[in-house]
Structures are given as structure tokens and as C-alpha cells.
Amino acid sequence: MSEAPRASPPAPLPAVPPLRRGTVLLTSLALETLPSVAGVALALLLGALLVLLIGKSPLAVAGSFFRNFTRDDAGEVVFFATVYTFTGLAVAYAFQAGLFNIGGEGQLTAGAFAIAIVGAALPESSPALVAVPICLASCFAAGAAWAAVPAVLRARLSVHEVLTTILMNLIAPSVATFLLNRYRAAHESELREAVHTLPIVPGARLSPLEKLLPGLGESHASTACFLALVTALLVHAIVRFTRGGYELRAVGLNAEAARAAGASVPGVLVKALLVSGGLAALGSVPFVLGFRSYYEQGMLHGAGFTGIAVAVLAGNDPRRVVAAALLMGFLAQAGSVVDGSRPDQVPKEIVQVLQAIVIVAVLVARRIVRVSLARAEARRARAAP
Amino acid sequence: MAANETLAVEMRGVTKRFPRVLANDRVSFSARAGEVHALVGENGAGKSTLMKILYGLEEPDEGELLAFGEPLRPGDTREAIRRGLGMVHQHFMLVPPFTVAENVVLGDEPGSREGKRPFLFDRRKASEVVSRLSRELGLAVDAFARVQDLSVGQQQRVEILKVLYRGARVLILDEPTAVLTPLEVDELVRVLRALRDQGRTVIFITHKLREVMALSDRVTVLRRGAVAGTVETAKTSPSELAELMVGRPVLLDVEKKPARPGAVVLSVEGLSASSSRELPALTNVSFELRAGEILGIAGVEGNGQTELVEVLAGLRPATAGRVSLDGKDVTRASPRERIAARLAGDSSTPFAHVAEDRHRHGAILDMTLWENAILGFQEDAVLRPTPLQDRGAAKRFALALVSSLDVRAGGADVPFRSLSGGNQQKLVVARELARRPRCLVVSQLTRGVDIGATQAIWKKIVEERDRGAAVLLVSAELSEVLALSDRIGVLYGGQLVLVVESRQTSERELGLLMGGASA
């Protein structure tokens, strides 16, 4: 070449008529929103059928749901959504590198335990500006550490992360129980019979959301929800606008090409899984810093696994993870609202079934929308002279 | 001959539209019984689509199909097979661990119908049928051999047998010679002629004019989805066909001055490497490449070219030997170490590599054009490597690449996948040339690229040589090696058979070496 391309000015491009911006916007909107709406509608329909099957009236159950859904419940929805945003972001982030991190459960446990221990060990008078960041950092680090073994095994030896992360899930609660017992033995005088860690220092506590938004009613929701929102936007920005995010996606979409282009694929994979583990661990923040102030066994309710569903619903888009987390949070709380044996109540397991149906329905609807859009495009091309 | 006038298949006014592309525009095509009919055209001219429509894999928007004078229902492959059509695809659809016989009967297995066990697969009967077929047709294949142990040419025969087993009287072959050695091509020519002499019709898709001239009775040329002409092969010439394909006169060669080789840039000594299946693929290869020359490596695929190029690019470890770039040992250097360094004093880099398989190593189809344009440049000073990507600079860089090789694309933001194969390759080549490499390794440079784009890319490669780059050109296309190289080597069975001055050799000699005849 006589001159490097960087020196030459951008040339006018041969014209291929681009789609009008409005059309593009509409298409992407349809592609993203329509399937979700249709999927949820379909799931509700199937849910109603299920309620009929166990001999209750869907209308009565719906009625009692609307009568009994309070402001407190709205707060709980936010609480669950906060947790699910973190665990959903974890799955969505790893997916950018082509990794399927289903170890959120274990990473969450590691984070919850670490944040509780560190939060309790801080000086009693620590100000929030010091205590909260230290807690967050130790939480993230613990989750990353829990993901480190699968990360290195995957990057160096190509051991599949699905196997290793799921096995790490099984190890985490046992290790936490072992450590908790040790911890209780060491702090026997203060803890007495309690089966949890010491409470975290006041400075590390996040204030309840109802203090900021009195309209919400009493709930477990805390300012952690803002942290979740900011994290989602941050993850989106990292993936889309940074060099690291570019390499991350390149490795996820075609690792061979990324390697040929000089990217260190093992390095990218390790970093991706560590960050993913850290994000999953942050899901414990609403529990320990917001709601309980200590760690106890079984407090996390499978929130790590729900993160997988959230990421799937969101199509692994960090921004849409927030919306998907809200939906799953809503369904989680809806279960408790209608739970019972009265004629207008159903077992909350029904709603858990509904959660699963929503995911399948949204995936099916997304596929259908995509195919029909392609068909419509083909028809338009045919109609054009 | 009256029989020759019978039309085996006929397509009338066939139109097929894909989103934003008119693949076939009122195409009328016919093939006579007992003829070999070549269908040629540039990439994207609509050859494959047309044949897929004939075979029922695609449904036409308009037009009608006839087989042996009777209407043929479009979009119905089973119907097409029943009516005597068969298609051999470019990428073989065989089950490697199965035997030849098992592969041939797959989908229509003989059961022990007369016996008590109609649901059992009668393996012996299958082998008998297949052996008989291959004898009758002069297609020598062992019915009991496993497909994974066969050469590519033999596998292709299995594909042909598969089609004949289902009683095909019209055989459609999509780029049948793309993966064959010149000797295997000769064998295929013999087989196809034998099939023709039995009264069958052979339609083959190709863009190699040499084969059209050697094999076909008639040729139909497609250009941009429409028929540019149908001619008797005996009454035409390669240059006339090329002009029909491209729509303007084309040079089938590239103009270049004699090389003025300089210092040794790339030196390879006793290099060995293993294939992905851990088998020895490259044995004791040594050569030197000088600045300002093009060394062509000819050879049929699967003889070590992939491994050679990957070792040079740092994508595959060498099991023995040494690779030096500008006197520096880089045998163990990573791709990043090879491509990232900037030479002091100017903007050139030591190394660049155009990968054999652009979809695997050269590009990321699901990213945009600009994201592909900066692949490998993500840490380069050109794009100001701050943690936040400078998208403006990246897109300007992408558009500069686009204009440097006349890539046809609707802007920097289009998905890379939406570009045609030729335009994808042009962008990849432009990107690698933008490194201004001292050593340029290019592999299967113009695979799937049409004649017009091939000309443009060839010219760029010669310009690189004249700038002083040392170019290693690995290609399965003999014509490409002959057109560009200053010196030529042949890889066969993982060994570099010889290196000669290009004007001291002939296509015939190289063809023999590629097939394993000793020098």
C-alpha cells in the first residue's frame, strides 16, 4: 500500500440504502419488548389453567392477589429485584465471554459470609463512608475468589466451567457451615445460642428504602437497590464502551479470531469469571447490609440460580437484567401474597411453576418474533420492485 | 442426436428474492439428458441458489420447474429425489465413523423385509448393493471402509454413490473440485464423463474456467442473478467466459515486475508440527523468505499448509525446529508478541497474517464492520488505547480500510455477517496490510472471492512485495500460486518437496508434485 489507511480521509461509501432509523428502532423495540409481554401473558394464561386444575378459581385468586398486594409487598419486590439484578448481571457478564457461570449460588454464599465477618470485625464507630466500601470490596473479592478455581481450570485446562461452578456450589454451604461453627466457638460468649454471625457494625448498614421513599411501606428493601442500578449501568458501559469489553465480546463470539488478533484468551476468560463471581457475591449485600445484618445458613433462598433465569430473560443485556429482575422479584413476592389454603389462595409453589413457564414462554415468543420479522422483511423485499 | 435434445430439467423465469438481494432474476435454465452442463458465475451470482431451487431446498418466488418434461413441485426435495434429481453438496454430509455402505444407504436403509426381522438393518445387503453400484459405475470405493479413513476424493465418490443409490438421473454438484488434487480432478472428470455416457445429466457449479473447458458440453453463465449467456463449450474461450461473468474484459493474470529480493526476513529451519488430532502434520520444513519476494506454497489442502501457517502465526506450537523473524527467534512467541511490536523509526510492524479460514481466525461475524476493522489493533497506538474505546477513531480507521480496497458495505456500523464473502475478505486483507508488515503470511487469499475482487487483492499483494515486504503465499489454487509467486514450493504429506523459480516450472509439473509424485 502506498500509504497507511489511517492517513487517508474517510471515503464516501457506496450506497446500500440503510433502513430508516425509525424502522430500526421500532424493530428492535418489537424484538425486545413484544416477546416479554407475550411470554408473560402466555404464562399467566397457563397459570390460570393450573389454578383451575387444582380446583380453584383463577379469578378469585387474582382478586385476592390484588386485594392483598400492599405497599410492603412492593418494597419486597424491590428487595428481591435488587438481589436478582446482581446475580443476573453475573451470568450476563460471563456470557459476554462465552462462559456460563452457574456458580452464582456458591459465589453468593462466599460473598455473604465474607461481608458478614468483615462487617462485624470493623471498629464499632466506623463511618459509613469507610465501612460500606470495605464491605463491598471484601464481598466482591470473596465471590471472585470462589470463582477463581473454575476460572483457572477453564482458562488453563479447558475444564468446562458449568461442571466446576456447579460443584463449587455444593462445596460453598458446607464450608460456610464449618467456618460458621468455628466462628461461633470463638465468639461463644457474645453469640450464646444464636446460629449466625455477629451483627455488622452500624456504619456498614444500608438504610431501609422506606426512609427515602415513604410511599413504599415497610420492607426489606434498602438503598442497595441504587447500588444494583448503578452496577447494571456500569457493567453495560464496560461491555460496550471499553477496550476490555471489546476483547471480552471478541473472545465470547470467536475466541480463535481473538487469539489470532493478539488477545490473551486465557487472561480474558479468567478475568470474566472472576468479575462474574464478584457480581454474584454482591447479591448478598441487600441481605447482609440491608436486611439481616448477619450471615446465617439458608438465608439466600436460591437467589444465585434465579440469576440464571434473569439473565436468560434479559437476553444477557445488562440493562434489561434490571427489568427481568423486577419481573422475577414480582413473581417471587406474588407467591407469598397468594400462598394459603383458602378457596381464593393457592400454594406458592404454583407461582414458582409460573416463574419457569415465563422463561420458557419468553424464549419461545422471542424466537417466533424473530422468525416472523425475518419473514416480513422477505415479504417487503418481494413487494419492492 | 435426438436423445440429446430431450430436456432433463428446465427452469422457466425463476425469480428468488432474499432480503435486500435479488438472488435470481427471471432465470431460465435447462440441461439436456446426457450432457455435462457447467453453471459458472462470480460469488453471489446466484448459482447455488438456483440449484437449490431446482433440488427443492429453496422455494422460488416466481417461475416454474420441469423434470423430464413434467412439472416439478417447487420446494419439495423428496419430490425432486423421486423424480430423479440428486445433489452433491460442497461440504460433504457423511458420518465419518460409518462405513461407505452405511453412509450410502443412510436414510433409505434396506431391512430384512422378506425375513422375520423387518426392523433390523441388513448390513450385508447394503454392502452388496453399494459394491454392485460402484462396480457398475466404475467408482472404485471399498464398501466396508470407514469414511473417516478415506481421502477427500474418495469421500466425494461416496457422496456421488449416495445420490446414485437413490436413482438419480440428474446429478447436481456444487463446486465439486474445490478440495481435490489435480489428479483427483482428472479422476472426477472421468467419472462424470462415464455418468454422462450412461445418459445421465451432470450439472456442476464452479468458478474455475479451466474445469469448465475440460469437462462441460455447455455452459450457462450467471451474473448478478441473471443469465449472462448459455454457450457451447467448444465454441467459447476462458476469456470470453470471464468477460461474461464479470461484465467487462478481465485480465486473468497480474502484472508484476521481476522481484528484487533483499535481506532474509523469515527463516524457517527444520520445522515440525502436529495436526489438531495430534498426528504429525509438518515434517522438517526449511526455507528462507527474503524482503521483496513472494514465495508461493502450492499443495492440496490437508498436506500441512494449515499447520505451517498457524505455527508461523503463533497459533500452534512447533514440535521441533526454529522460526526466526529478522534474525530474532520467535518460535515460541505468542500472536500478540508477533503482531503488536512496532518497529522503531517507522510505522511498519514485523508480521501480519491473513488467515486461511476468515470465519475462524480472521473475523468475528457477529460484530460490526468497524469492530472487525480494529481486530488486532485494539491496543494499537493508531486508536489511542485508553481504557475507553475511541469509537470515532475506530470508525474512521474502518472507513479508511473500506476505501483502500473498495469494500462494498453500507457503513461502519453494519454487521460484518451482512457483507458478501469477497467483501469480508477484502476488509480482512486491508486490515492486515494496514500493519505495513515486514513479513506477510497469506493463506487461501482469494477463497470464495470473485474474479473482480481477486484482481484487486492480487494487485495489493504485489504492491506489498514492491514496498519490500516478504510475502509467503499459501494457496490451494494453482493459478493463484503461478500468477503471484516469484518462487514456488510444494507441500505434500507435510514436507516441502522443492522450491523453484516460478518461471522454471509448469502447471503440470506442480500438479504431479501436489499429488505426491517425487521431484
Tab-separated table of N, CA, C and O in Angstrom, chain A residues 254 256-258 260-261, chain B residues 353-365 372-373 375 416 424-425 427-429 431-432:
chain	number	residue	atom	x	y	z
A	254	ASN	N	-15.875	-15.258	19.130
A	254	ASN	CA	-14.968	-16.067	18.324
A	254	ASN	C	-13.581	-16.053	18.968
A	254	ASN	O	-12.742	-15.225	18.638
A	256	GLU	N	-11.073	-17.985	18.715
A	256	GLU	CA	-9.948	-18.245	17.822
A	256	GLU	C	-9.491	-16.959	17.136
A	256	GLU	O	-8.299	-16.679	17.045
A	257	ALA	N	-10.451	-16.190	16.661
A	257	ALA	CA	-10.107	-14.938	15.983
A	257	ALA	C	-9.500	-13.952	16.974
A	257	ALA	O	-8.559	-13.228	16.646
A	258	ALA	N	-10.033	-13.931	18.187
A	258	ALA	CA	-9.494	-13.027	19.197
A	258	ALA	C	-8.046	-13.379	19.495
A	258	ALA	O	-7.195	-12.508	19.646
A	260	ALA	N	-5.945	-14.941	17.453
A	260	ALA	CA	-5.127	-14.574	16.300
A	260	ALA	C	-4.848	-13.074	16.290
A	260	ALA	O	-3.839	-12.627	15.781
A	261	ALA	N	-5.776	-12.308	16.843
A	261	ALA	CA	-5.620	-10.855	16.860
A	261	ALA	C	-4.816	-10.387	18.059
A	261	ALA	O	-4.727	-9.203	18.314
B	353	HIS	N	-0.811	-11.489	9.154
B	353	HIS	CA	-1.253	-12.823	8.773
B	353	HIS	C	-2.700	-12.761	8.294
B	353	HIS	O	-3.566	-12.278	9.008
B	354	VAL	N	-2.932	-13.194	7.070
B	354	VAL	CA	-4.313	-13.320	6.588
B	354	VAL	C	-4.670	-14.794	6.700
B	354	VAL	O	-4.097	-15.637	6.019
B	355	ALA	N	-5.598	-15.079	7.590
B	355	ALA	CA	-5.864	-16.467	7.961
B	355	ALA	C	-6.554	-17.230	6.840
B	355	ALA	O	-7.289	-16.665	6.036
B	356	GLU	N	-6.290	-18.529	6.821
B	356	GLU	CA	-6.876	-19.418	5.829
B	356	GLU	C	-8.406	-19.393	5.926
B	356	GLU	O	-9.108	-19.339	4.932
B	357	ASP	N	-8.901	-19.446	7.161
B	357	ASP	CA	-10.347	-19.502	7.358
B	357	ASP	C	-10.760	-18.215	8.052
B	357	ASP	O	-10.622	-18.084	9.256
B	358	ARG	N	-11.259	-17.256	7.262
B	358	ARG	CA	-11.506	-15.950	7.869
B	358	ARG	C	-12.612	-16.031	8.910
B	358	ARG	O	-12.652	-15.247	9.838
B	359	HIS	N	-13.537	-16.973	8.755
B	359	HIS	CA	-14.615	-17.060	9.739
B	359	HIS	C	-14.111	-17.589	11.070
B	359	HIS	O	-14.698	-17.356	12.100
B	360	ARG	N	-12.988	-18.327	11.017
B	360	ARG	CA	-12.481	-18.899	12.242
B	360	ARG	C	-11.442	-17.972	12.865
B	360	ARG	O	-11.517	-17.669	14.052
B	361	HIS	N	-10.491	-17.522	12.095
B	361	HIS	CA	-9.380	-16.771	12.667
B	361	HIS	C	-9.346	-15.305	12.273
B	361	HIS	O	-8.679	-14.512	12.899
B	362	GLY	N	-10.047	-14.950	11.198
B	362	GLY	CA	-9.840	-13.618	10.657
B	362	GLY	C	-10.881	-12.588	11.039
B	362	GLY	O	-10.639	-11.396	10.914
B	363	ALA	N	-12.044	-13.030	11.485
B	363	ALA	CA	-13.110	-12.069	11.709
B	363	ALA	C	-14.088	-12.608	12.740
B	363	ALA	O	-14.077	-13.782	13.073
B	364	ILE	N	-14.914	-11.699	13.220
B	364	ILE	CA	-15.956	-12.082	14.166
B	364	ILE	C	-17.283	-11.673	13.539
B	364	ILE	O	-17.649	-10.504	13.503
B	365	LEU	N	-17.973	-12.666	12.989
B	365	LEU	CA	-19.149	-12.382	12.161
B	365	LEU	C	-20.228	-11.621	12.910
B	365	LEU	O	-20.947	-10.820	12.320
B	372	ASN	N	-14.700	-5.295	13.528
B	372	ASN	CA	-13.795	-6.217	12.855
B	372	ASN	C	-12.584	-5.498	12.278
B	372	ASN	O	-11.506	-6.074	12.193
B	373	ALA	N	-12.780	-4.246	11.893
B	373	ALA	CA	-11.679	-3.493	11.299
B	373	ALA	C	-10.558	-3.243	12.307
B	373	ALA	O	-9.397	-3.118	11.932
B	375	LEU	N	-9.824	-5.312	14.792
B	375	LEU	CA	-9.403	-6.573	15.402
B	375	LEU	C	-7.886	-6.704	15.255
B	375	LEU	O	-7.353	-6.690	14.150
B	416	PHE	N	-20.912	-7.445	10.308
B	416	PHE	CA	-19.922	-7.997	9.381
B	416	PHE	C	-20.525	-9.148	8.593
B	416	PHE	O	-20.221	-9.362	7.426
B	424	GLN	N	-15.951	-9.352	2.745
B	424	GLN	CA	-15.375	-9.692	4.049
B	424	GLN	C	-13.871	-9.876	3.910
B	424	GLN	O	-13.086	-9.335	4.689
B	425	GLN	N	-13.479	-10.641	2.883
B	425	GLN	CA	-12.063	-10.928	2.713
B	425	GLN	C	-11.285	-9.658	2.388
B	425	GLN	O	-10.186	-9.453	2.859
B	427	LEU	N	-11.901	-6.686	3.404
B	427	LEU	CA	-11.688	-5.920	4.627
B	427	LEU	C	-10.579	-6.550	5.475
B	427	LEU	O	-9.727	-5.847	6.018
B	428	VAL	N	-10.600	-7.886	5.563
B	428	VAL	CA	-9.579	-8.571	6.358
B	428	VAL	C	-8.196	-8.305	5.770
B	428	VAL	O	-7.241	-7.986	6.489
B	429	VAL	N	-8.089	-8.397	4.437
B	429	VAL	CA	-6.797	-8.155	3.787
B	429	VAL	C	-6.356	-6.711	4.017
B	429	VAL	O	-5.211	-6.441	4.407
B	431	ARG	N	-7.122	-4.769	6.398
B	431	ARG	CA	-6.753	-4.591	7.805
B	431	ARG	C	-5.329	-5.081	8.057
B	431	ARG	O	-4.532	-4.412	8.705
B	432	GLU	N	-5.007	-6.253	7.517
B	432	GLU	CA	-3.673	-6.791	7.779
B	432	GLU	C	-2.601	-5.989	7.041
B	432	GLU	O	-1.505	-5.796	7.556
